[in-house]
Every structure is written in structure tokens, then in C-alpha cells.
PDB file of C-alpha atoms and ligand atoms in Angstrom:
ATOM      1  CA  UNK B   4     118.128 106.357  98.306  1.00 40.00           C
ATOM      2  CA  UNK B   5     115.058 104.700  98.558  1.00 48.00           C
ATOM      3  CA  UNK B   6     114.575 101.235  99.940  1.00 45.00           C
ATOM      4  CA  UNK B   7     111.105 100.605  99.865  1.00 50.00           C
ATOM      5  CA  UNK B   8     109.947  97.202  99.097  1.00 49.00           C
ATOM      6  CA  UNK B   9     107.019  94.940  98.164  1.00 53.00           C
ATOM      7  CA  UNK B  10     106.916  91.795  99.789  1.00 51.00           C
ATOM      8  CA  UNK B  11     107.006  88.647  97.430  1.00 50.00           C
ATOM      9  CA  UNK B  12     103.279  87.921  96.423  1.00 47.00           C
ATOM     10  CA  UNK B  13     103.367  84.638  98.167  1.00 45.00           C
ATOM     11  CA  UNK B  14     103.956  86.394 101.914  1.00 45.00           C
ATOM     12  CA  UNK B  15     101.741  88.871 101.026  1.00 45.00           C
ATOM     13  CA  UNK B  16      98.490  87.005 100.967  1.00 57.00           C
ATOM     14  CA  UNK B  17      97.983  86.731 104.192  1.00 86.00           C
ATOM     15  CA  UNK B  18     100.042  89.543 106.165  1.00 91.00           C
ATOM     16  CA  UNK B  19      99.923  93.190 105.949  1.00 93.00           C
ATOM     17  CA  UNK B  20     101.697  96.203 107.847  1.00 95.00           C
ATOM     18  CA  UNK B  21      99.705  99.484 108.706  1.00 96.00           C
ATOM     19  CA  UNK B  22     102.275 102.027 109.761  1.00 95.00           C
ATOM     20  CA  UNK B  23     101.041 104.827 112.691  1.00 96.00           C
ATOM     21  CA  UNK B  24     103.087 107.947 112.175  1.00 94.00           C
ATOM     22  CA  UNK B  25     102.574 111.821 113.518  1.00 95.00           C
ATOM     23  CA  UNK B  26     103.679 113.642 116.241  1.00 95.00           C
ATOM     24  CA  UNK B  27     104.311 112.237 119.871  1.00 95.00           C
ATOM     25  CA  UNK B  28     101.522 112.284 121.864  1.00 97.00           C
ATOM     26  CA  UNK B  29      98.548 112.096 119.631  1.00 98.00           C
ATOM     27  CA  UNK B  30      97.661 108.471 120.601  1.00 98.00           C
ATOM     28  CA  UNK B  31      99.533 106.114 117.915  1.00 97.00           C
ATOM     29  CA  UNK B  32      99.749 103.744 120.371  1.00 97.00           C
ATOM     30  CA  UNK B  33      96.657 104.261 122.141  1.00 98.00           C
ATOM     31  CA  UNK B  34      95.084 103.614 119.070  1.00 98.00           C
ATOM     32  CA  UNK B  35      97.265 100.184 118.383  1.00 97.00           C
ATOM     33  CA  UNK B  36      95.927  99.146 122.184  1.00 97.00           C
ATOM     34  CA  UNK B  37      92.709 100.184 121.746  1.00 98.00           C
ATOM     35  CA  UNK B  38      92.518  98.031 118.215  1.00 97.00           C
ATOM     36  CA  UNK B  39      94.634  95.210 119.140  1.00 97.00           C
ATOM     37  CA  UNK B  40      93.792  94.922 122.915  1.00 97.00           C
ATOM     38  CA  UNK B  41      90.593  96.404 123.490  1.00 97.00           C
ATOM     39  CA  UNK B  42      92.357  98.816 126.231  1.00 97.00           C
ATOM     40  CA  UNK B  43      93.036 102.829 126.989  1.00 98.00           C
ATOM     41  CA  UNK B  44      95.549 103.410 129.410  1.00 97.00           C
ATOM     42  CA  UNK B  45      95.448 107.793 130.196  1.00 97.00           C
ATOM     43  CA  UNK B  46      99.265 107.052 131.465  1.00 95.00           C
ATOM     44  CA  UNK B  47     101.836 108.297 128.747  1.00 95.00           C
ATOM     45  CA  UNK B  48     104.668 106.168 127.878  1.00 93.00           C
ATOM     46  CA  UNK B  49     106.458 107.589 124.919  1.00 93.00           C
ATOM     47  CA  UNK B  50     107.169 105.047 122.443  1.00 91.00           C
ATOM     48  CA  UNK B  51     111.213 104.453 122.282  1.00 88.00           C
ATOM     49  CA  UNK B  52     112.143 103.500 118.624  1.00 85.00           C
ATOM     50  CA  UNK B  53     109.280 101.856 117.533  1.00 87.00           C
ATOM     51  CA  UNK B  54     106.509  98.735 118.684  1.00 89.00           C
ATOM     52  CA  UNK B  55     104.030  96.595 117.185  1.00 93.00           C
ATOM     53  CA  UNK B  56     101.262  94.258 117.768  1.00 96.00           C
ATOM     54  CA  UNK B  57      99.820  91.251 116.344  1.00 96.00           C
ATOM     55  CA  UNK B  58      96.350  90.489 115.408  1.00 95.00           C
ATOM     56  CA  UNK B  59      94.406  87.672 113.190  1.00 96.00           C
ATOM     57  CA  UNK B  60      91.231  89.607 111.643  1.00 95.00           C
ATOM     58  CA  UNK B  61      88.762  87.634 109.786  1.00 93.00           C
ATOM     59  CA  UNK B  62      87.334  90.073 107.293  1.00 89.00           C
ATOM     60  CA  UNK B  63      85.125  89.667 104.170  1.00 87.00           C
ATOM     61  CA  UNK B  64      85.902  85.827 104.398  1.00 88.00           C
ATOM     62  CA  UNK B  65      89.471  85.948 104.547  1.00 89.00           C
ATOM     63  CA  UNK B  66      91.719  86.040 107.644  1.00 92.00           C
ATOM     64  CA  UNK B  67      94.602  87.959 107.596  1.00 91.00           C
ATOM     65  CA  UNK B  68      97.282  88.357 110.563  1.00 96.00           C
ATOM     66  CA  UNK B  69      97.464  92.210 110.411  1.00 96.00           C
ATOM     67  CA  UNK B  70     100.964  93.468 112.290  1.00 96.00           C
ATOM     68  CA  UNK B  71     100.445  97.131 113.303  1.00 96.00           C
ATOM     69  CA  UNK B  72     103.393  98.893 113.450  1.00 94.00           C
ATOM     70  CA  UNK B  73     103.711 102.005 116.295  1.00 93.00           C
ATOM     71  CA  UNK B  74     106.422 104.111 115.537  1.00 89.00           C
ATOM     72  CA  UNK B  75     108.115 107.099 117.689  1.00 87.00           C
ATOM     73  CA  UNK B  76     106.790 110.249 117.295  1.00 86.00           C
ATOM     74  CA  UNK B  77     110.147 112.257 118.878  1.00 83.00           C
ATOM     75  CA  UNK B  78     112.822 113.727 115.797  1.00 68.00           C
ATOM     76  CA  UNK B  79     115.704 111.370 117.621  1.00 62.00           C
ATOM     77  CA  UNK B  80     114.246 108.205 116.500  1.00 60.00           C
ATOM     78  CA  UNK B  81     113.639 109.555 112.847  1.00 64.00           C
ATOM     79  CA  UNK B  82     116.333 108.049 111.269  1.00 63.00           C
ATOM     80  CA  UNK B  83     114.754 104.625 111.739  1.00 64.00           C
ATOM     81  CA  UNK B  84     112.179 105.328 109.284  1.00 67.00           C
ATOM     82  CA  UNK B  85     113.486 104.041 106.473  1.00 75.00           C
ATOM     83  CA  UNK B  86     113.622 100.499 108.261  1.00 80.00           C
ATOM     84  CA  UNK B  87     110.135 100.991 109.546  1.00 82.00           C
ATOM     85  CA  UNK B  88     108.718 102.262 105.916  1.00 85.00           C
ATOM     86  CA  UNK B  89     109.514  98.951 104.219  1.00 85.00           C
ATOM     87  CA  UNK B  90     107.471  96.494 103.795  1.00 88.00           C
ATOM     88  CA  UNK B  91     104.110  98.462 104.395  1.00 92.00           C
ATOM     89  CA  UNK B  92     101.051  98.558 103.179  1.00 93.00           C
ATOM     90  CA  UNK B  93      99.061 101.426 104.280  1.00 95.00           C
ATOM     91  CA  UNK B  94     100.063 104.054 106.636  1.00 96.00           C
ATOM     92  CA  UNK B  95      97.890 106.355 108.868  1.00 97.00           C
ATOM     93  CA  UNK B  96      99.135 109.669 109.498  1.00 97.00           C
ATOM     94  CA  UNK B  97      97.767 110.059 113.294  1.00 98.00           C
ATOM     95  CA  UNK B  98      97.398 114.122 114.558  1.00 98.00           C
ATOM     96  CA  UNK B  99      95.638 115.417 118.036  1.00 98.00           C
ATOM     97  CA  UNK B 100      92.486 117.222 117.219  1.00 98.00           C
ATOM     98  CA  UNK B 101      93.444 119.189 120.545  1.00 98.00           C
ATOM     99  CA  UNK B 102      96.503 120.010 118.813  1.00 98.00           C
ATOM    100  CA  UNK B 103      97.146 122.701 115.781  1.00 98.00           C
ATOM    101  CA  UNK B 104     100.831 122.028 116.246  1.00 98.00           C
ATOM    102  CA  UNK B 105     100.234 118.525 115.210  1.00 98.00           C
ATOM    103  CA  UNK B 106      97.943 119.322 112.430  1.00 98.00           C
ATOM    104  CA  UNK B 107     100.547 121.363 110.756  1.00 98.00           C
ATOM    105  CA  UNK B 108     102.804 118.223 111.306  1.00 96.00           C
ATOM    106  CA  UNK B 109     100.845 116.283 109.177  1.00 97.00           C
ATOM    107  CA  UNK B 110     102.985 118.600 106.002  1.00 96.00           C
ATOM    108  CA  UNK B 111     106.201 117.203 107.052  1.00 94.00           C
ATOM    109  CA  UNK B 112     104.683 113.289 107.921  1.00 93.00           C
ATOM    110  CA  UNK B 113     103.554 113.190 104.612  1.00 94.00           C
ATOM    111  CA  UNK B 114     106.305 114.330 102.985  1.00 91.00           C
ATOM    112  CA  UNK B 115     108.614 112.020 104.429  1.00 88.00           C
ATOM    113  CA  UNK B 116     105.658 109.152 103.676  1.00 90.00           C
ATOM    114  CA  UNK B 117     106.112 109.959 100.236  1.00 89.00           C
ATOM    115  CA  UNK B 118     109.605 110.051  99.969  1.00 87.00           C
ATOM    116  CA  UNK B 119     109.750 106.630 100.906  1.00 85.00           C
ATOM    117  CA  UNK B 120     106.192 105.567  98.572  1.00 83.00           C
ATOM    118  CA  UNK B 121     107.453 103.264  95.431  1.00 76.00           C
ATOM    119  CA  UNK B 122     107.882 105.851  92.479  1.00 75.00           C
ATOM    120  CA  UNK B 123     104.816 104.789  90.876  1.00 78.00           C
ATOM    121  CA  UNK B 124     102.991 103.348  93.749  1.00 78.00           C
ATOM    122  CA  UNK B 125     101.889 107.020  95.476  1.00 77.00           C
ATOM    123  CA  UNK B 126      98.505 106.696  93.825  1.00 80.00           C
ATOM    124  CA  UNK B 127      97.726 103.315  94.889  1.00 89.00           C
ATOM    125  CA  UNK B 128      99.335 103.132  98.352  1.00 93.00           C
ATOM    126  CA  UNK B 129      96.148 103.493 101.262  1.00 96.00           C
ATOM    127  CA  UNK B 130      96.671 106.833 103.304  1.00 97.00           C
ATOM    128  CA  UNK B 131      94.314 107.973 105.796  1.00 98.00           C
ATOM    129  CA  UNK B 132      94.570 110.286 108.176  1.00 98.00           C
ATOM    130  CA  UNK B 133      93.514 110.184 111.904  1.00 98.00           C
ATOM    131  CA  UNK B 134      92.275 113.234 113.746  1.00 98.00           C
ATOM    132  CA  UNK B 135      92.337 111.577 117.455  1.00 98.00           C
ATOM    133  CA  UNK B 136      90.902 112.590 120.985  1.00 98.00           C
ATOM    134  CA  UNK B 137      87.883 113.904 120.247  1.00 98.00           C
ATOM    135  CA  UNK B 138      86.489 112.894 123.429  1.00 98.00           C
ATOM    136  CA  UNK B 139      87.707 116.208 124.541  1.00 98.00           C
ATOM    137  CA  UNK B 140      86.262 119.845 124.779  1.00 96.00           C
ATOM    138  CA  UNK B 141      89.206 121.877 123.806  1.00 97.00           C
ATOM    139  CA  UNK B 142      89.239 121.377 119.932  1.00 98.00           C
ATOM    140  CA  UNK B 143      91.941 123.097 117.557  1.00 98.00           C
ATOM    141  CA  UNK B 144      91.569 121.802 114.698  1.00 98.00           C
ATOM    142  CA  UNK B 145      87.919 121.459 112.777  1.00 98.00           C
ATOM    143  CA  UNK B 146      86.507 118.537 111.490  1.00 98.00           C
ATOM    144  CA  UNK B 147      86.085 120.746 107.913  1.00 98.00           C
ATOM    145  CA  UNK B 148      90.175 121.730 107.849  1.00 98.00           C
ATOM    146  CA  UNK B 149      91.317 118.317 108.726  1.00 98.00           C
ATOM    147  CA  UNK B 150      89.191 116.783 106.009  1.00 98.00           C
ATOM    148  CA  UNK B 151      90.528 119.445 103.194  1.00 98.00           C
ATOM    149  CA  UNK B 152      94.115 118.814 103.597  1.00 98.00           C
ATOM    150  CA  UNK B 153      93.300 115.030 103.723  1.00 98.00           C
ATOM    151  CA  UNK B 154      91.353 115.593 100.384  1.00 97.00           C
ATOM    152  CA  UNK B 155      94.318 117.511  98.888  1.00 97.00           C
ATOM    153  CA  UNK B 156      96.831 114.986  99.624  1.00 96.00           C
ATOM    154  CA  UNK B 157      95.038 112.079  98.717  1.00 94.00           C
ATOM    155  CA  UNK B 158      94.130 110.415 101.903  1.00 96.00           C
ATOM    156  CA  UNK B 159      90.530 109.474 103.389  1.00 97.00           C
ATOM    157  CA  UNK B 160      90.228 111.259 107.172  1.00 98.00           C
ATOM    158  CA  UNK B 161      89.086 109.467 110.616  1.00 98.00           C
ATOM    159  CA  UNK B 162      88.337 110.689 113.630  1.00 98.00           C
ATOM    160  CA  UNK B 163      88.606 108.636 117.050  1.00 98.00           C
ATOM    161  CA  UNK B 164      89.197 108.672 120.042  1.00 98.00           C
ATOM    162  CA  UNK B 165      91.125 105.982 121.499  1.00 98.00           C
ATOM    163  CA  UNK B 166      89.825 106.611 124.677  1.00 98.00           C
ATOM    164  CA  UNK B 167      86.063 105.918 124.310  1.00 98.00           C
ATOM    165  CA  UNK B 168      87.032 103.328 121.409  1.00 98.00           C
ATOM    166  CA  UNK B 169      85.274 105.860 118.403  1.00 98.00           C
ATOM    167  CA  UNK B 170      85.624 104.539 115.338  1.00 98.00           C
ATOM    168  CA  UNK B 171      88.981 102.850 116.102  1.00 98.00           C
ATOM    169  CA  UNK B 172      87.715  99.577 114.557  1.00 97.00           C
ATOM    170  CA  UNK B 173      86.337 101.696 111.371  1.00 97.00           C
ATOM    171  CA  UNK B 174      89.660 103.079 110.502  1.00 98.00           C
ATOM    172  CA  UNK B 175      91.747  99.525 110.945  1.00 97.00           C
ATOM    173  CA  UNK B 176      88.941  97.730 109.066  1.00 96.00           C
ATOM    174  CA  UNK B 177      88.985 100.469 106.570  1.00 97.00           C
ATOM    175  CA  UNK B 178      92.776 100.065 106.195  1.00 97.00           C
ATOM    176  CA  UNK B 179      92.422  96.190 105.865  1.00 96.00           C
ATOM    177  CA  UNK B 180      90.430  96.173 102.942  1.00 95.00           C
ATOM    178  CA  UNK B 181      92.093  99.651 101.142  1.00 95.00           C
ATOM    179  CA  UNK B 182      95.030  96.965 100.998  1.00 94.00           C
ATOM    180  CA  UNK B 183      93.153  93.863  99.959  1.00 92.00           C
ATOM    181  CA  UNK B 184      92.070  96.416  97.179  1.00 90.00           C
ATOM    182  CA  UNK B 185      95.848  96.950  95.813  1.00 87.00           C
ATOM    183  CA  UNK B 186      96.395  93.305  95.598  1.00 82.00           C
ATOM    184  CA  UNK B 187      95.452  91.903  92.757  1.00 63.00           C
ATOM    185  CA  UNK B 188      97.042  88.351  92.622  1.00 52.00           C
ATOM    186  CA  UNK B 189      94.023  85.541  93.788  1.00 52.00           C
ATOM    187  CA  UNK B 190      94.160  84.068  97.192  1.00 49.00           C
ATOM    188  CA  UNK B 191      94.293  80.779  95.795  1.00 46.00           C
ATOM    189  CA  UNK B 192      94.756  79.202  92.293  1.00 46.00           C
ATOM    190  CA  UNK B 193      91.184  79.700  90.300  1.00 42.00           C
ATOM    191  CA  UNK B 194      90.306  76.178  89.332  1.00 43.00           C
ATOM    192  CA  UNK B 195      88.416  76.606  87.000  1.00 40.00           C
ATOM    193  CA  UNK B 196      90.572  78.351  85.357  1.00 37.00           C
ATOM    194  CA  UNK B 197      93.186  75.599  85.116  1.00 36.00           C
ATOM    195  CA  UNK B 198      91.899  73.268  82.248  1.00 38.00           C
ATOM    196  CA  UNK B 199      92.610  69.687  83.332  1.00 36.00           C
ATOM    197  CA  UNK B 200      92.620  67.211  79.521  1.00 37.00           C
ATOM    198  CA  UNK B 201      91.165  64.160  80.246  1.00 38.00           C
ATOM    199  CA  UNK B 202      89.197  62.093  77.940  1.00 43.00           C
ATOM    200  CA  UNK B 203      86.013  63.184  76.965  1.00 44.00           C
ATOM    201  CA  UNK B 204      82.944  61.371  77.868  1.00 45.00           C
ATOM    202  CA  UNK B 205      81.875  58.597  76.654  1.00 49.00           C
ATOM    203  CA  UNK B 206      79.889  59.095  73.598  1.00 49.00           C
ATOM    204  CA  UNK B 207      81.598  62.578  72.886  1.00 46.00           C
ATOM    205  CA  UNK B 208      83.264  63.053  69.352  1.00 48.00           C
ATOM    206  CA  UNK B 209      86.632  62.978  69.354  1.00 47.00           C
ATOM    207  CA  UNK B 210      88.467  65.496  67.894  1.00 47.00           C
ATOM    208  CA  UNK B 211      90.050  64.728  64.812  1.00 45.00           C
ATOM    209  CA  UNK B 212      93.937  66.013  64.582  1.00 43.00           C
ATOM    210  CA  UNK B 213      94.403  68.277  62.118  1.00 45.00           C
ATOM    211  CA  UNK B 214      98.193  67.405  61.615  1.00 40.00           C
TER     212      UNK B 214
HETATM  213  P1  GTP K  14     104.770 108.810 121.126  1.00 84.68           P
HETATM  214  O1  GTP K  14     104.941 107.389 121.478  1.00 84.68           O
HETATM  215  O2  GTP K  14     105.556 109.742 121.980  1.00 84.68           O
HETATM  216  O3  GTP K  14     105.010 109.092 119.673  1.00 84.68           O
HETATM  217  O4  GTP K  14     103.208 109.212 121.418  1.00 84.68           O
HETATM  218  P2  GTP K  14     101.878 108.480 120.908  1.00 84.68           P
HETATM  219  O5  GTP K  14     101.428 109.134 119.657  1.00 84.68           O
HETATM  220  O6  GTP K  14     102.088 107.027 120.864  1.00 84.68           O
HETATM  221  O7  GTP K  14     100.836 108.868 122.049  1.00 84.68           O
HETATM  222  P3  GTP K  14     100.193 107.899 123.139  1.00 84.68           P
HETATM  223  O8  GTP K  14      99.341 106.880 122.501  1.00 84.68           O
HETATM  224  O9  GTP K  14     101.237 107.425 124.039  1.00 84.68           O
HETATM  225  O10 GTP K  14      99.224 108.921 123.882  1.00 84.68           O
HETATM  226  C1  GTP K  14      99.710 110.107 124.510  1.00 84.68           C
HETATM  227  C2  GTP K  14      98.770 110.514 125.610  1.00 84.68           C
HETATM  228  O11 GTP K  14      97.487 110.846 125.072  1.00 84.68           O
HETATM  229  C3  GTP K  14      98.516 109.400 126.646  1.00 84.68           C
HETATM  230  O12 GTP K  14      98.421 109.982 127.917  1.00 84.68           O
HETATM  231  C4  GTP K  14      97.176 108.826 126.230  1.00 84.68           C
HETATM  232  O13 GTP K  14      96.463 108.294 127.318  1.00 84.68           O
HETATM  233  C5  GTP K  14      96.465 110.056 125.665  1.00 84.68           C
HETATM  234  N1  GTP K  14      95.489 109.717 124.643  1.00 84.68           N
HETATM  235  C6  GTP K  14      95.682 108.949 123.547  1.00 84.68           C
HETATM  236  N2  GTP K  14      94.558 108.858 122.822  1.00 84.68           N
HETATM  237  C7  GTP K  14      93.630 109.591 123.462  1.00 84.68           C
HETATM  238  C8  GTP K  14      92.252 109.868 123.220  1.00 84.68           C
HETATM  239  O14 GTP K  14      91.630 109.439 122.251  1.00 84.68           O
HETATM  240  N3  GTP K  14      91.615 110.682 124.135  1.00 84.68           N
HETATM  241  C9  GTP K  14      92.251 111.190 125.225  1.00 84.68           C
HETATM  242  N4  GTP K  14      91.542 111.944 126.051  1.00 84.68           N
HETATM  243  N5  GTP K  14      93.542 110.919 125.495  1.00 84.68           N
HETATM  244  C10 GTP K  14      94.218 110.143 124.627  1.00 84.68           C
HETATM  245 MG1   MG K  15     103.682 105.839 121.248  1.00 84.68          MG
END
């Protein structure tokens, strides 16, 4: 069963959820510090369950309070996805570029991703996915590979590296506005699209009823 759901428009405005999923140890939450706290910390605490952080972003004139949400990479805390699925609004499927093993992950992240996707929905929904670390030397996985299966399923491909802070901002800001872009419903009424009747000006002809 599927228990994905939209918020109501009027919560929506302002707040959206990005989702970090993939393998443990790629840097989900690296990259959640890195955006939301400007920090790297080379000390691995795996995530228990699932995190998130808080920030206000002002972007293309409007501010939004964007929750990232960090999420477990281990099997054992899988069955909380459902739970941590709902509500979002874009997810990033993270992998190590260091890392085949968590390349090939990306199949079963993505599958589970669209298992919980709105029928309907998987063609609007923001994917990207992150290939992360490439500060280091001892690439598995190619730039060119990463960006195929990202092209075959749909998603726009990153890479960072949470540790020297590449293109970490890019990918959040990217994210922001891929969401902004599925929602269609104004920010605020449009006035001038609400026709006030008032008298007309002095002088004006008055329209005569046709009753
Ligand atoms: P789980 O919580 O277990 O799912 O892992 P995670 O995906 O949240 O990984 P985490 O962010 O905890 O990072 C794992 C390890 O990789 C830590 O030691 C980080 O310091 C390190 N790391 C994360 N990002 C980078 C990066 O861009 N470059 C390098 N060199 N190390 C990184
Ligand atoms: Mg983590």
C-alpha cells in the first residue's frame, strides 16, 4: 500500500522536504552539514533511523524554510521508509564515487523511490542523483556511467564533495527551485486578478441593465 501524500497547498507554500537516500557511508549527512551548517566532520557516525535539519533559504525572491531530511543508509532501518517518503518533495539519491558497490545501489534506491512516487506524479517529482567524494584519488565509478543511468532513470546528476564544499550549494539550490517548478498554485492571491465593482468614475457611462 502506498501512503504517499501531498501536503495541503496552503503548508506547502512555504516548506519543502528533500529526502537523502543511498547506501551508508556515502556522505548523506555530510552533505546535510555541509548545506545546512557550513561544516565536514571526517568522523563517521552512522545515522540511526533517520535526522534532519532546518534551514530558511531566500531564493529567487521567495524564502522558503527547506527541512532536509537524512535518512539511514543500513537495511535495519528500511522499514521506516514509508514514514520518511511522505510528504516529500524531491529526493536525491546520494552514491560514493569511490564506491561501485554503491553505484549499483542506486537500482534498488530508486526502485523503492518509485514505489512510494504518487501514481501519476513519477514524471514530475525532482530526482537527482549525487555522485559524492570526489575529493579523492581512488575513483570507481566515472563521471560518463554515473550520468547515463541518471539520464535513463530520469534524474539530473551532481557531483560533490562534502568535504571541500563542491557544488553542495548547486545541488540544494537546484532541488529548491525543481520543486518551486511543480507547484503551480500562486504564492499569494493575484490582485489583479480579483475584480473589485465599485462605481465607475465620475463622468463614465453607466451601463444600462439589460433586464
Ligand atoms: P549512514 O548514516 O550510515 O547512512 O551514512 P552517510 O551516508 O550519512 O555517510 P556520512 O555522511 O556519515 O559519511 C560517511 C563517511 O564518509 C564519514 O567519515 C565522512 O566524513 C566521509 N565523507 C562524507 N562525505 C565525504 C566527502 O565528500 N569526501 C570525503 N573524503 N569523505 C567524505
Ligand atoms: Mg548518515
Amino acid at each position: 500500500m502506498r501512503f504517499w501524500r501531498r501536503r495541503p497547498p496552503m503548508f506547502r507554500r512555504s516548506h519543502l522536504k528533500i529526502l537523502l537516500i543511498g547506501n551508508s557511508g556515502v556522505g548523506k549527512s555530510a552533505l546535510m552539514n555541509q548545506y545546512v551548517n557550513n561544516r565536514f566532520s571526517s568522523r563517521y557516525r552512522a545515522t540511526i533511523g533517520a535526522d534532519f535539519l532546518s534551514k530558511e533559504v531566500h531564493i529567487d525572491g521567495r524564502t522558503m524554510t527547506v527541512q532536509i531530511w537524512d535518512t539511514a543508509g543500513t537495511e535495519r532501518f528500511q522499514a521506516l521508509g514509508t514514514a520518511l517518503y511522505r510528504g516529500s518533495d524531491c529526493c536525491l539519491l546520494v552514491f560514493d564515487v569511490t564506491s561501485s558497490n554503491s553505484f549499483e545501489a542506486l537500482e534498488k534506491w530508486h526502485r523503492q523511490l518509485q514505489w512510494q512516487i504518487e501514481p501519476g506524479e513519477e514524471a514530475t517529482f525532482p530526482v537527482a542523483v549525487i555522485g559524492n567524494k570526489t575529493d579523492l584519488k581512488n575513483r570507481e565509478v566515472t563521471s560518463e556511467e554515473a550520468e547515463e543511468w541518471s539520464k535513463l532513470h530520469d534524474a539530473n546528476y551532481f557531483e560533490t564533495s562534502a568535504k571541500a564544499a563542491t557544488n553542495v550549494q548547486d545541488v540544494f539550490e537546484w532541488a529548491i527551485r525543481a520543486v518551486l517548478k511543480t507547484r503551480k498554485a500562486p504564492e499569494q492571491p493575484q490582485l489583479d486578478s480579483v475584480h473589485l465593482e465599485t462605481n465607475p468614475p465620475e463622468g463614465a457611462p453607466r451601463q444600462k441593465c439589460s433586464c
